[in-house]
Structures are given as C-alpha cells and as structure tokens.
Amino acid sequence: MNGSEEDSFFILGFYEYPHLEILLFLIFLTLYLFCLVENTILIFIIYADSHLHTPMYLFLCNLSFVDFCITSVIVPRFLLTFLNIRSISYQQCLFQLYLYVALQSNELLILMVMSYDRYVAICNPLRYHVVLNKKTTALFVAMTWIPSLVDPVPIICMLQLWFPFCKDHIIDHLLCDVEPLLKLLCGDLTLMRILIRIDGALVGAPSFLLTLTSYVFIISVILKIQSSEGRFKTFSTCSSHLSVFSMLYVSLFCVYFLP
C-alpha cells in the first residue's frame, strides 16, 4: 500500500460467528441507541436545570459528551461489518484512529479532573467554590481537550511517514486501532512501539496516578468520620466515579497490556 485514498482496509469484526450476525447486530444496535439516548438526556437535564450548573455536573456533562462521541466513532462502523460491509479507506481508518485515541485520552483526563473535584468537595468543602470557581472550571475543561487533541498526532505521523503497509489489508479487530495497524507494517517496529507506549503513558500515567492520589486522600478522610451513616453518605458521592474509573482502567489494561 502506498497510503493513497484508493487503498482500503478490511475490518473483520466478529467474522467467526456468521450464524449470529443478525442477533449480534440487533444487540449492539440496541446498546448503541441506549447509550446515545442516555447521554443526550443527561446533557439536556444538566443544561436545562440551573441548579446543576456546578463544576461537578459540568464535568459530568463533558464526560457524557465524550462517551456519546467515542461510541459514535466506533459502533456505526462496527455495525456495518455485520452487514458484510467491511471495507474502510486508508484516510478514514487513520481518521477513526485519531478520533478514538483523542476521545479516549480526553476520557482519562476528565476522570482525573472529576476525582480532583470530589477531593476538594470532601477534603476541603468550605473552600470548594473558591477553588473550583468558573475560571478554574473552564481551565480544567480546556486542559482535558487540548492535550487529548494533540496526543494522537505523533501516532498518526509515525504510521504515515515511517513505514509502508506491506502485509494484507485485513484488520482483525472491531475498529482501526494502533495494535492491529502495527501488525500490517513492514520493518523493525521496536522503536515505534516504544515511542507509542511513551506517547500513551504521557496521558495515561499522570491521569491514573493523580486520580489514585485523590482517592487516597478521600478515603483517608472518610475513614476518620465517626458514624457509619456519615461514611456511607460521603462515599456515595464518589462511588459511581470510582466504579467508572476502575472499569475503564481495567479494560484498557486487559486490551493493551495483557497478551
């Protein structure tokens, strides 16, 4: 392949289950529509209710928007594979990769910011509105978007400039992701893999460590509360965020670090 617009990849999806194609298509379509409706309703409620115009709900609104977008980047293209429409152009594939990496990075950063929001609310509640004022909140939102939009650029440049695609054009995956594309490249990829890991760690490692640090302080404060009812009530304000944080990082670890 020479990287021209005429070149195409073929996304296999769940090709090994042809007898379940219709059932799987309906299941994933239903989940996708549910995700879109759920996030749209959540964003609308936060926008419509002035009492919810607080930093915590602004960050939640941003997270819902990112979930809406990242699902729309992956699932519609994936659903086409059940209809035996598997071809995707070279440029479309790289664009999907860019959006996926950017939105995934943004999700990690917004979860980090939300953990800091919970840290301030629980560990320093009297100064919450001073620390997280409108200017700081806007700065945090910008801080999640700017790095995430820049993060995929080195990966895209390396894929386009460093190596040609010399193997078959078949992507044994659900989308155009980094690892499946690396399998199609020629030459020694050791240095490129190292650089991609470093690029991913620049966003992933600080987000994980800072979120974890926030929860260490939060849990230490919760344990000092005398009544069990008070501990439960305080922990309930961040339990859903902690669940999302745990599931996301466990999923990423299983996908990208386990054999």
Coordinates of C-alpha atoms in Angstrom, one line a residue:
M1 CA 0.0 0.0 0.0
N2 CA 1.2 3.5 -0.8
G3 CA -1.2 5.4 1.5
S4 CA -3.3 6.8 -1.2
E5 CA -7.0 7.4 -0.9
E6 CA -7.8 4.4 -3.2
D7 CA -6.2 2.0 -0.7
S8 CA -8.6 0.2 1.7
F9 CA -8.5 -1.9 4.9
F10 CA -11.0 -4.6 5.8
I11 CA -12.3 -4.7 9.3
L12 CA -13.3 -8.3 10.2
G13 CA -15.3 -7.7 13.4
F14 CA -17.0 -10.8 14.7
Y15 CA -16.5 -12.7 11.4
E16 CA -16.2 -16.1 13.1
Y17 CA -19.9 -16.1 14.1
P18 CA -21.8 -15.8 10.8
H19 CA -24.8 -17.7 12.2
L20 CA -25.2 -15.0 14.9
E21 CA -24.7 -11.9 12.8
I22 CA -28.4 -10.7 12.9
L23 CA -28.6 -11.3 16.7
L24 CA -25.3 -9.5 17.4
F25 CA -26.3 -6.7 15.1
L26 CA -29.5 -6.1 17.0
I27 CA -27.8 -6.4 20.4
F28 CA -25.1 -3.9 19.6
L29 CA -27.5 -1.5 17.8
T30 CA -29.8 -1.5 20.9
L31 CA -26.9 -0.8 23.2
Y32 CA -25.7 1.9 20.9
L33 CA -29.1 3.6 20.8
F34 CA -29.5 3.3 24.5
C35 CA -26.1 4.9 25.0
L36 CA -27.0 7.8 22.7
V37 CA -30.4 8.4 24.4
E38 CA -29.0 8.1 27.9
N39 CA -26.2 10.6 27.3
T40 CA -28.4 13.0 25.4
I41 CA -31.0 13.1 28.2
L42 CA -28.3 13.6 30.8
I43 CA -26.7 16.5 28.9
F44 CA -30.2 18.1 28.4
I45 CA -31.1 17.8 32.0
I46 CA -27.9 19.4 33.2
Y47 CA -28.3 22.2 30.6
A48 CA -32.0 22.8 31.5
D49 CA -31.7 22.9 35.3
S50 CA -29.8 25.9 36.5
H51 CA -29.3 24.2 39.9
L52 CA -27.0 21.7 38.2
H53 CA -24.7 24.4 36.7
T54 CA -21.9 23.4 39.1
P55 CA -18.4 22.1 38.4
M56 CA -19.3 18.5 39.2
Y57 CA -22.2 18.5 36.7
L58 CA -20.2 20.4 34.1
F59 CA -17.5 17.7 34.2
L60 CA -20.2 15.0 34.1
C61 CA -21.8 16.7 31.1
N62 CA -18.3 16.8 29.4
L63 CA -17.9 13.1 30.2
S64 CA -21.3 12.3 28.7
F65 CA -20.4 14.2 25.5
V66 CA -17.2 12.3 25.2
D67 CA -19.0 8.9 25.7
F68 CA -21.5 10.0 23.1
C69 CA -18.7 10.8 20.6
I70 CA -16.4 7.8 21.2
T71 CA -19.3 5.4 20.9
S72 CA -20.4 7.0 17.6
V73 CA -16.8 6.8 16.3
I74 CA -16.6 3.0 16.9
V75 CA -20.1 1.4 16.8
P76 CA -21.7 2.6 13.5
R77 CA -18.6 1.4 11.5
F78 CA -18.5 -1.8 13.5
L79 CA -22.2 -2.5 12.9
L80 CA -21.6 -2.4 9.1
T81 CA -19.4 -5.4 9.5
F82 CA -22.5 -7.5 10.4
L83 CA -23.9 -6.4 7.0
N84 CA -20.8 -7.6 5.3
I85 CA -19.6 -4.0 4.6
R86 CA -16.1 -4.3 5.9
S87 CA -14.0 -2.0 3.6
I88 CA -12.7 1.3 5.0
S89 CA -10.4 3.6 3.2
Y90 CA -6.9 4.4 4.3
Q91 CA -7.7 8.0 5.3
Q92 CA -11.0 7.0 7.0
C93 CA -9.1 4.4 9.0
L94 CA -6.5 6.9 10.2
F95 CA -9.2 9.5 11.0
Q96 CA -11.1 6.9 13.1
L97 CA -7.8 6.1 14.9
Y98 CA -7.2 9.8 15.6
L99 CA -10.7 10.4 17.0
Y100 CA -10.6 7.2 19.1
V101 CA -7.2 8.0 20.7
A102 CA -8.2 11.7 21.2
L103 CA -11.5 10.9 22.9
Q104 CA -10.0 8.0 24.9
S105 CA -7.3 10.4 26.2
N106 CA -10.0 13.0 27.0
E107 CA -12.0 10.5 29.0
L108 CA -8.9 9.7 31.1
L109 CA -8.2 13.4 31.7
I110 CA -11.9 14.2 32.6
L111 CA -12.0 11.4 35.1
M112 CA -8.8 12.8 36.6
V113 CA -10.4 16.2 36.9
M114 CA -13.6 14.8 38.4
S115 CA -11.6 13.0 41.0
Y116 CA -10.0 16.3 42.0
D117 CA -13.5 17.8 42.2
R118 CA -14.5 15.1 44.6
Y119 CA -11.3 15.5 46.6
V120 CA -11.9 19.2 47.1
A121 CA -15.6 18.6 47.9
I122 CA -14.8 16.0 50.6
C123 CA -11.5 17.1 51.9
N124 CA -11.9 20.8 51.8
P125 CA -15.6 21.5 51.4
L126 CA -15.5 25.1 52.8
R127 CA -13.2 26.2 50.0
Y128 CA -14.9 24.3 47.2
H129 CA -16.5 27.3 45.4
V130 CA -13.3 29.3 45.9
V131 CA -11.0 26.6 44.5
L132 CA -13.4 25.5 41.7
N133 CA -14.6 28.8 40.5
K134 CA -15.8 29.5 36.9
K135 CA -12.4 30.4 35.7
T136 CA -10.7 27.3 37.2
T137 CA -13.5 25.0 35.9
A138 CA -13.1 26.4 32.4
L139 CA -9.4 25.9 32.6
F140 CA -9.8 22.3 33.7
V141 CA -12.2 21.6 30.8
A142 CA -9.7 23.1 28.3
M143 CA -6.9 21.1 30.0
T144 CA -8.8 17.9 29.1
W145 CA -9.4 18.8 25.5
I146 CA -6.1 20.5 24.3
P147 CA -3.7 17.6 25.3
S148 CA -6.1 14.9 24.1
L149 CA -6.5 16.5 20.6
V150 CA -2.7 16.7 20.3
D151 CA -2.0 13.2 21.8
P152 CA -2.8 11.1 18.6
V153 CA -0.8 13.3 16.2
P154 CA 2.6 11.6 16.8
I155 CA 1.0 8.2 16.3
I156 CA -0.7 9.2 13.0
C157 CA 2.5 10.8 11.8
M158 CA 4.5 7.7 12.6
L159 CA 2.0 5.4 10.8
Q160 CA 2.0 7.6 7.7
L161 CA 5.7 8.5 7.4
W162 CA 7.8 5.8 8.9
F163 CA 6.7 2.5 7.5
P164 CA 4.7 1.3 4.5
F165 CA 1.8 -1.1 4.9
C166 CA 3.2 -4.2 3.2
K167 CA 1.1 -7.1 4.5
D168 CA -2.5 -7.9 3.8
H169 CA -5.1 -5.2 4.5
I170 CA -7.1 -7.2 6.9
I171 CA -7.7 -5.7 10.4
D172 CA -8.7 -8.5 12.8
H173 CA -10.4 -6.1 15.2
L174 CA -13.6 -4.0 15.7
L175 CA -12.0 -0.7 14.6
C176 CA -8.8 0.9 13.3
D177 CA -6.7 0.7 16.5
V178 CA -3.0 1.1 16.9
E179 CA -2.0 -2.6 17.6
P180 CA -3.9 -4.1 14.6
L181 CA -2.4 -1.5 12.3
L182 CA 1.1 -2.2 13.6
K183 CA 0.7 -5.8 12.5
L184 CA 0.3 -4.7 8.9
L185 CA 3.6 -2.7 8.8
C186 CA 6.9 -3.7 7.4
G187 CA 10.3 -3.5 9.1
D188 CA 11.6 -3.4 12.7
L189 CA 8.9 -1.9 14.8
T190 CA 10.7 -2.0 18.1
L191 CA 11.5 1.7 18.3
M192 CA 8.0 2.7 17.0
R193 CA 6.3 0.5 19.7
I194 CA 8.4 2.2 22.4
L195 CA 7.5 5.6 21.1
I196 CA 3.8 4.8 21.0
R197 CA 4.0 3.4 24.6
I198 CA 5.7 6.6 25.7
D199 CA 3.1 8.7 23.9
G200 CA 0.3 6.8 25.6
A201 CA 2.0 7.0 29.0
L202 CA 2.2 10.8 28.8
V203 CA -1.6 11.0 29.2
G204 CA -2.4 7.7 30.9
A205 CA 0.2 7.6 33.7
P206 CA -0.4 11.1 35.1
S207 CA -4.1 10.7 34.9
F208 CA -4.0 7.3 36.7
L209 CA -1.6 8.5 39.4
L210 CA -3.3 11.8 40.1
T211 CA -6.8 10.1 40.2
L212 CA -5.4 7.5 42.6
T213 CA -3.8 10.1 44.8
S214 CA -7.1 12.0 45.1
Y215 CA -8.8 8.8 46.2
V216 CA -6.1 8.1 48.8
F217 CA -6.9 11.4 50.4
I218 CA -10.6 10.9 50.0
I219 CA -10.6 7.5 51.6
S220 CA -8.4 8.7 54.5
V221 CA -10.9 11.5 55.2
I222 CA -13.9 9.1 55.0
L223 CA -12.3 6.7 57.5
K224 CA -12.0 9.5 60.0
I225 CA -15.7 10.1 60.0
Q226 CA -17.2 8.7 63.2
S227 CA -20.6 7.4 62.2
S228 CA -21.1 4.6 59.6
E229 CA -24.0 6.6 58.1
G230 CA -21.7 9.6 57.6
R231 CA -19.1 7.4 56.0
F232 CA -21.6 5.8 53.7
K233 CA -23.2 9.1 52.7
T234 CA -19.8 10.7 51.9
F235 CA -18.5 7.7 50.0
S236 CA -21.7 7.6 47.9
T237 CA -20.9 11.0 46.4
C238 CA -17.9 9.5 44.6
S239 CA -18.7 5.7 44.4
S240 CA -20.1 5.9 40.8
H241 CA -17.0 7.8 39.6
L242 CA -14.7 5.3 41.3
S243 CA -16.6 2.5 39.6
V244 CA -16.2 4.1 36.1
F245 CA -12.5 4.8 36.8
S246 CA -11.9 1.2 37.9
M247 CA -13.7 -0.4 34.9
L248 CA -12.1 1.8 32.4
Y249 CA -8.5 1.3 33.5
V250 CA -9.0 -2.5 34.0
S251 CA -10.5 -2.7 30.5
L252 CA -7.6 -0.7 29.0
F253 CA -5.0 -2.8 30.8
C254 CA -6.6 -6.1 29.5
V255 CA -6.8 -4.8 26.0
Y256 CA -3.3 -3.2 25.6
F257 CA -1.0 -4.9 28.2
L258 CA -2.1 -8.5 28.5
P259 CA -1.0 -10.9 25.8

